[in-house]
Amino acid sequence: MLSKRIIPCLDVKDGRTVKGVNFVDLRDAGDPVELAWNYSQQGADELVFLDITATVERRKTMVELVKAVARQINIPFTIGGGINEIADADALLNAGADKISINSAAVRNPALIDQLAKAFGVQFVVIAVDTRNIDGKNIVHLNGGRLPTEKETLDWILEAESRGAGEILLTSMDHDGTKAGFDNALLKTVNHAVHIPVIASGGAGSVQHFVDVFEKTNVDAALAASVFHYGEILIPDLKNTLKENNIEVRLV
Amino acid sequence: MIGIIRYGAGNIFSLTATLDRLGIAYGMVHTEADLEQYDRYIIPGVGHAGAAMHKLEQTGLVPKIKVLDKPVLGICVGMQLLTSYSEEGDANLLDIVPVKTLRFKDSAEFKVPHTGWNQVFPEKNNKLFENIPPGSHFYFVHSYFIEYDEAYTLSSTTYTNKFSASIWLDNFYGVQFHPEKSGVYGETLLTNFSNI
């Protein structure tokens, strides 16, 4: 059977891993390549690197980091942050990235999704969506959750899928950093509505939260950062608990 | 030494990085003359099978590849190229292994592409899967699969249906998953291929 995936996310700034509470207060949590290698040894199924400041600061992507990671680790990884055009994606693909994650650039220019899917295949294109609930509606936000858009979250995800997104990385900004659990209601709705894999993000605080998100929403993967970086949840323990709950996982 | 067939389909940085880590020597095959320098070959490939076949034909290597008698390993679309035909682009392929490449049926239960780690079960005894326990997980990303065939399926995986995770005919091997992204067992498989 196809396994549910556990994905540590490494937020990177200036070549170092950081993770902020609700994306604001940044803390240094180590060397991304060393962390990546450790996670691959622990049984992480995949890794995501996001340059969380790239959109605001218009920074170009981290080709050297991608090469260093690709040389060291033997599991797939996604890179996101500051990818605005085909040439950015091409450089990252050639540096060894398996997928790229696009957020603001896709909202501002949805045709970019079509172009990327046509050039590199849908499997290469992850659309990251930051969502926040405003007056009962789930609204897409940009710039690390700071800037609301006109788009409703589910509408945008369905548009992204139809344009050629191969996977959705959905982060609830209301839950992110709270350690109170994933946004299972929204995740369930989205996962039922699309035919591409969905990665749940935002709110992981305990092993039980991962059990809940897979049992209640049937998403394909769950992503977290600080609980892994600070050793609050160890991936082997997490996967053993998931297996005890009859959730299909890869044990190493 | 492994010769990697270069025909412009997909990036090979991860593959060569993995071979480097494993200490397996390799070089690049661009022309017919390059083929003689190697004792085994890898055909990589990502993307569209029909487009990949078109690019491979443009290299002029196709007649030589079809008659190779040294070990050949096709990876992902490189594996699909070994088959007769793909529904992707309605394309005739190398026709080395007489099976077809078909598309997964979309459904609410099964998302396409088949993305992630799935279990691989060897169906035959072969050195390629030496020291790899049955049911080990490998990393897949694909929308098209090679049909299951008792004669040619070396290992199988089940998604919407049972399909060929790997195929084998004489000196020709193919794997649908990405060994260079499949953790320790993927590395074991590449090492095994280098020793076949």
XYZ file of C-alpha atoms in Angstrom:
448
model
C 0.000 0.000 0.000
C 0.980 3.590 -0.577
C 2.337 5.067 2.678
C 1.303 8.276 4.344
C 4.284 10.621 4.246
C 5.930 12.489 7.125
C 7.661 15.635 5.928
C 9.893 17.846 8.053
C 9.943 21.390 6.723
C 13.116 23.406 6.929
C 12.491 27.122 6.742
C 15.708 28.618 5.510
C 17.082 32.130 5.704
C 20.656 33.057 4.817
C 21.579 29.381 4.583
C 20.381 28.565 8.090
C 17.216 26.850 9.254
C 14.715 29.003 11.081
C 11.167 28.576 12.318
C 9.010 31.333 13.609
C 5.865 31.201 15.697
C 3.143 32.278 13.275
C 5.996 33.089 10.855
C 7.183 36.187 12.739
C 9.821 35.593 15.449
C 12.632 33.686 13.797
C 14.842 31.311 15.747
C 17.988 29.587 14.518
C 17.620 25.831 14.450
C 20.690 24.663 12.600
C 22.445 23.778 9.397
C 19.894 22.689 6.781
C 22.090 20.068 5.115
C 22.983 18.436 8.416
C 19.346 18.518 9.512
C 18.279 17.057 6.182
C 20.705 14.161 6.522
C 19.566 13.474 10.073
C 15.935 13.463 9.013
C 16.614 11.056 6.158
C 18.337 8.701 8.618
C 15.426 8.949 11.063
C 12.932 7.904 8.402
C 11.530 11.159 7.071
C 9.813 10.366 3.767
C 10.526 13.660 2.100
C 11.802 17.136 2.935
C 10.565 20.609 2.121
C 12.859 23.636 2.112
C 11.080 26.964 2.141
C 12.829 30.288 1.985
C 10.188 32.094 3.989
C 11.578 35.525 3.403
C 12.125 35.147 -0.303
C 8.812 36.535 -1.472
C 9.081 39.708 0.560
C 12.732 40.324 -0.168
C 12.559 39.173 -3.780
C 15.415 36.806 -3.175
C 16.329 34.304 -5.815
C 16.499 30.680 -4.987
C 19.118 28.630 -3.298
C 20.759 26.596 -6.030
C 23.880 25.867 -3.998
C 21.853 24.661 -1.042
C 19.824 22.394 -3.316
C 23.006 20.890 -4.756
C 24.453 20.318 -1.286
C 21.249 18.608 -0.162
C 20.985 16.480 -3.317
C 24.568 15.287 -2.839
C 23.921 14.227 0.747
C 20.450 12.731 1.033
C 18.632 9.791 -0.540
C 14.989 10.887 -0.240
C 12.972 13.350 -2.336
C 12.827 17.033 -1.521
C 10.937 20.149 -2.520
C 12.324 23.657 -2.660
C 10.234 26.805 -2.455
C 10.773 30.519 -2.141
C 11.223 33.237 -4.692
C 10.424 31.086 -7.710
C 8.860 33.467 -10.207
C 9.676 32.100 -13.617
C 10.600 29.041 -15.648
C 14.319 29.824 -15.463
C 14.242 29.699 -11.630
C 12.573 26.297 -11.727
C 14.936 25.001 -14.396
C 18.000 25.926 -12.312
C 16.590 24.150 -9.262
C 15.658 21.041 -11.238
C 19.177 20.837 -12.628
C 20.576 21.285 -9.115
C 18.747 18.125 -8.011
C 15.402 19.331 -6.638
C 12.562 16.840 -7.113
C 9.800 19.407 -6.840
C 9.372 23.124 -6.540
C 6.816 24.876 -4.385
C 5.122 28.023 -5.655
C 2.973 30.266 -3.529
C 2.618 34.018 -4.153
C 3.966 33.909 -7.709
C 1.178 31.507 -8.705
C -1.531 33.635 -7.107
C -0.240 36.731 -8.887
C 0.253 34.893 -12.189
C -1.810 31.691 -12.306
C -0.603 30.931 -15.861
C 2.800 30.202 -14.301
C 1.331 26.898 -13.075
C 0.398 25.910 -16.635
C 3.844 26.893 -17.896
C 5.695 24.976 -15.186
C 3.552 21.858 -15.595
C 4.067 21.907 -19.360
C 7.821 22.444 -19.069
C 8.610 20.009 -16.254
C 5.545 17.808 -15.667
C 2.857 18.092 -13.018
C 4.858 15.949 -10.580
C 7.383 18.803 -10.299
C 4.855 21.487 -9.349
C 3.689 21.849 -5.744
C 1.310 24.714 -5.070
C 1.668 26.027 -1.533
C -1.393 27.772 -0.169
C -1.424 29.793 3.054
C -4.967 30.115 4.316
C -6.570 32.092 7.118
C -10.187 32.193 8.219
C -11.784 35.626 7.907
C -15.443 36.008 8.923
C -16.082 32.301 8.408
C -14.441 32.119 4.985
C -11.103 30.498 4.218
C -9.079 33.104 2.360
C -5.742 32.692 0.563
C -2.984 34.848 2.067
C 0.351 35.947 0.649
C 3.700 37.037 2.060
C 3.851 34.494 4.845
C 0.247 35.009 5.833
C 0.423 38.784 6.130
C -1.512 39.786 3.038
C -5.084 38.609 2.387
C -6.187 38.108 -1.220
C -9.598 38.050 -2.894
C -9.413 34.304 -3.424
C -11.308 31.720 -1.438
C -9.036 28.833 -0.552
C -10.938 25.913 -2.070
C -11.653 27.835 -5.294
C -7.978 28.636 -5.698
C -6.870 25.058 -5.003
C -9.299 23.719 -7.614
C -8.040 26.276 -10.135
C -4.445 25.331 -9.368
C -5.253 21.645 -9.877
C -6.927 22.320 -13.207
C -3.906 24.347 -14.346
C -1.442 21.578 -13.593
C -0.535 21.538 -9.901
C 0.778 18.089 -8.999
C 0.371 18.476 -5.264
C -1.091 20.942 -2.740
C 0.757 22.060 0.391
C -1.952 23.627 2.533
C -0.889 25.657 5.576
C -3.460 26.978 7.982
C -2.097 30.263 9.294
C -4.649 30.146 12.112
C -3.152 26.868 13.314
C 0.502 27.426 12.398
C 2.675 27.800 15.483
C -0.164 27.021 17.895
C 0.722 23.315 18.371
C -3.017 22.754 18.812
C -3.461 20.339 15.901
C -4.042 20.549 12.149
C -7.062 22.265 10.584
C -8.815 18.952 9.995
C -12.138 20.387 8.848
C -10.606 22.382 5.996
C -8.124 19.635 5.121
C -10.908 17.079 4.834
C -12.894 19.335 2.520
C -9.907 20.050 0.310
C -8.689 16.460 0.217
C -12.103 15.251 -0.923
C -12.365 17.941 -3.579
C -9.081 17.330 -5.402
C -7.509 14.353 -7.191
C -3.909 15.267 -6.428
C -1.977 14.648 -3.197
C -2.529 17.044 -0.300
C 0.104 17.839 2.338
C -1.283 19.074 5.658
C 0.659 21.844 7.369
C 0.253 24.083 10.394
C -0.533 23.195 13.973
C 1.310 19.937 14.693
C 2.106 19.760 18.393
C 1.817 16.103 19.342
C 1.956 12.602 17.862
C -1.816 12.365 18.301
C -2.265 15.346 15.960
C -0.680 13.327 13.160
C -2.889 10.320 13.927
C -5.910 12.640 13.851
C -5.061 14.334 10.566
C -4.627 11.022 8.734
C -7.680 9.382 10.320
C -10.008 12.349 9.975
C -8.963 13.810 6.619
C -7.109 11.021 4.745
C -4.536 13.534 3.450
C -1.476 12.037 1.788
C 1.191 13.660 3.917
C 1.712 15.778 7.008
C 4.351 18.445 7.380
C 5.806 20.043 10.487
C 8.871 21.999 11.477
C 9.579 23.020 15.060
C 8.293 19.844 16.737
C 10.878 17.951 14.689
C 13.690 20.516 14.836
C 13.619 20.758 18.626
C 13.207 17.018 19.130
C 9.749 17.277 20.677
C 8.569 14.557 18.307
C 10.990 11.902 17.061
C 10.104 10.546 13.638
C 10.663 6.845 14.528
C 8.314 7.210 17.543
C 5.768 9.053 15.410
C 5.805 6.394 12.705
C 5.526 3.553 15.213
C 2.471 5.187 16.740
C 0.921 5.739 13.304
C 1.499 2.072 12.473
C -0.099 1.006 15.790
C -3.111 3.018 14.653
C -3.205 1.053 11.371
C -1.987 3.975 9.309
C 0.296 2.811 6.498
C 3.835 4.162 6.987
C 7.348 3.347 5.863
C 9.499 2.151 8.747
C 13.273 2.226 8.261
C 31.739 1.219 -15.330
C 28.183 2.423 -15.972
C 27.414 4.484 -19.056
C 24.468 6.840 -18.582
C 22.559 7.283 -21.840
C 22.151 11.032 -22.417
C 19.285 12.104 -24.647
C 17.957 15.243 -22.989
C 15.131 13.757 -20.950
C 15.318 14.873 -17.377
C 17.973 15.963 -14.957
C 20.454 13.370 -13.704
C 22.081 15.313 -10.850
C 20.444 13.165 -8.154
C 21.370 9.940 -9.947
C 25.027 10.873 -10.365
C 25.155 12.236 -6.785
C 23.911 8.863 -5.539
C 26.421 6.939 -7.657
C 29.148 9.246 -6.302
C 28.095 8.520 -2.702
C 28.108 4.793 -3.412
C 31.509 4.926 -5.103
C 30.117 3.511 -8.368
C 32.006 4.741 -11.429
C 30.047 6.123 -14.384
C 30.394 8.154 -17.541
C 28.144 9.639 -20.196
C 26.983 8.117 -23.469
C 26.166 10.688 -26.151
C 27.132 8.776 -29.285
C 27.446 5.243 -30.589
C 31.231 5.331 -30.076
C 30.747 6.094 -26.351
C 28.843 2.826 -25.832
C 31.949 0.661 -26.140
C 33.647 2.261 -23.149
C 31.165 0.842 -20.641
C 30.192 -2.590 -19.369
C 26.626 -1.650 -18.345
C 24.182 1.184 -18.940
C 21.485 3.245 -17.257
C 18.696 4.862 -19.275
C 17.298 7.654 -17.064
C 14.133 9.544 -17.866
C 11.555 11.906 -16.462
C 8.508 13.412 -18.090
C 6.544 12.389 -21.157
C 7.274 8.928 -22.613
C 6.376 9.859 -26.187
C 8.552 12.974 -26.051
C 11.383 11.005 -24.430
C 11.247 8.402 -27.228
C 11.394 11.164 -29.819
C 14.509 12.605 -28.157
C 16.139 9.175 -27.897
C 15.516 8.571 -31.612
C 17.246 11.846 -32.439
C 20.483 10.596 -30.828
C 20.758 7.791 -33.385
C 21.443 5.345 -30.532
C 18.207 3.366 -30.806
C 19.416 0.556 -33.167
C 22.479 0.005 -30.946
C 20.505 0.050 -27.685
C 18.134 -2.607 -29.009
C 20.984 -5.054 -29.577
C 23.016 -4.367 -26.423
C 24.056 -7.559 -24.675
C 25.464 -5.925 -21.526
C 23.239 -5.112 -18.501
C 20.871 -2.173 -19.083
C 18.763 -0.499 -16.359
C 15.942 1.844 -17.338
C 14.686 4.131 -14.571
C 11.105 5.507 -14.521
C 10.386 6.770 -18.058
C 13.705 5.125 -19.029
C 12.066 1.833 -18.041
C 8.899 2.596 -19.959
C 10.995 3.201 -23.092
C 11.983 -0.489 -23.009
C 8.341 -1.496 -23.574
C 6.454 -1.758 -26.879
C 4.005 1.079 -26.489
C 2.796 3.849 -24.180
C -0.634 5.388 -23.910
C 1.250 8.599 -23.095
C 1.434 10.248 -26.502
C 0.123 7.048 -28.188
C 3.788 6.249 -28.772
C 5.619 3.223 -30.118
C 8.705 2.644 -27.972
C 11.851 0.478 -28.124
C 9.851 -2.773 -28.038
C 12.612 -4.657 -26.212
C 10.214 -6.031 -23.584
C 6.838 -6.881 -25.195
C 4.528 -5.230 -22.656
C 2.527 -2.002 -22.664
C 2.669 1.209 -20.629
C -0.833 2.282 -19.587
C -2.400 5.152 -17.632
C -3.728 4.755 -14.088
C -7.488 5.240 -13.933
C -8.401 8.352 -11.949
C -10.766 7.746 -9.053
C -11.804 9.344 -5.787
C -9.864 6.687 -3.905
C -6.683 6.715 -5.978
C -4.987 9.963 -6.874
C -2.895 10.228 -10.017
C 0.094 10.630 -10.222
C 0.873 7.737 -7.896
C 3.161 9.724 -5.612
C 5.127 8.495 -2.641
C 6.513 5.389 -1.008
C 4.937 2.074 -1.901
C 5.862 -1.535 -1.249
C 7.716 -3.625 -3.819
C 7.465 -7.411 -3.884
C 9.959 -9.412 -5.956
C 8.272 -12.033 -8.155
C 11.462 -13.734 -9.300
C 14.893 -14.435 -7.923
C 17.325 -11.916 -9.314
C 20.505 -10.261 -8.095
C 18.914 -6.811 -8.597
C 16.848 -7.340 -5.403
C 19.546 -9.084 -3.369
C 19.534 -7.964 0.295
C 16.237 -6.112 -0.205
C 13.417 -7.639 1.888
C 10.075 -8.290 0.132
C 7.697 -5.403 0.829
C 10.431 -2.773 1.110
C 9.290 0.742 0.243
C 10.514 2.612 -2.821
C 9.694 6.132 -4.020
C 7.327 6.406 -7.004
C 6.108 9.396 -9.019
C 4.223 8.382 -12.154
C 0.860 8.497 -13.903
C 1.611 5.660 -16.334
C 2.492 2.111 -15.359
C 3.766 -1.029 -17.054
C 1.170 -3.777 -17.085
C 1.763 -6.829 -14.913
C 3.030 -9.776 -16.923
C 4.169 -13.043 -15.360
C 6.860 -13.482 -17.951
C 8.521 -10.074 -17.560
C 7.505 -8.644 -14.175
C 10.530 -8.885 -11.862
C 8.758 -7.189 -8.941
C 5.257 -5.885 -8.456
C 3.499 -3.083 -6.615
C -0.209 -2.488 -6.122
C -1.932 0.863 -6.493
C -5.229 1.018 -8.415
C -4.112 -2.343 -9.762
C -1.092 -4.612 -9.557
C 1.621 -3.411 -11.943
C 5.288 -3.946 -12.771
C 7.498 -2.139 -10.253
C 10.342 -3.632 -12.245
C 10.746 -5.699 -15.401
C 13.457 -8.076 -16.584
C 14.222 -9.718 -19.906
C 17.704 -11.211 -20.413
C 20.153 -8.320 -19.858
C 17.450 -5.626 -19.802
C 16.074 -4.348 -16.494
C 13.732 -1.513 -15.667
C 12.473 0.031 -12.427
C 9.423 2.297 -12.238
C 10.462 3.818 -8.898
C 13.419 6.128 -8.368
C 16.237 4.152 -6.695
C 18.244 7.362 -6.288
C 15.444 8.730 -4.076
C 14.469 5.513 -2.304
C 16.628 5.567 0.789
C 18.945 2.718 1.696
C 17.157 0.060 -0.374
C 17.350 2.222 -3.472
C 21.082 2.499 -2.927
C 21.295 -1.277 -2.446
C 19.520 -1.803 -5.782
C 21.945 0.484 -7.630
C 24.897 -1.293 -6.018
C 23.375 -4.642 -7.036
C 23.026 -3.433 -10.624
C 26.672 -2.373 -10.654
C 27.586 -5.973 -9.725
C 25.272 -7.857 -12.125
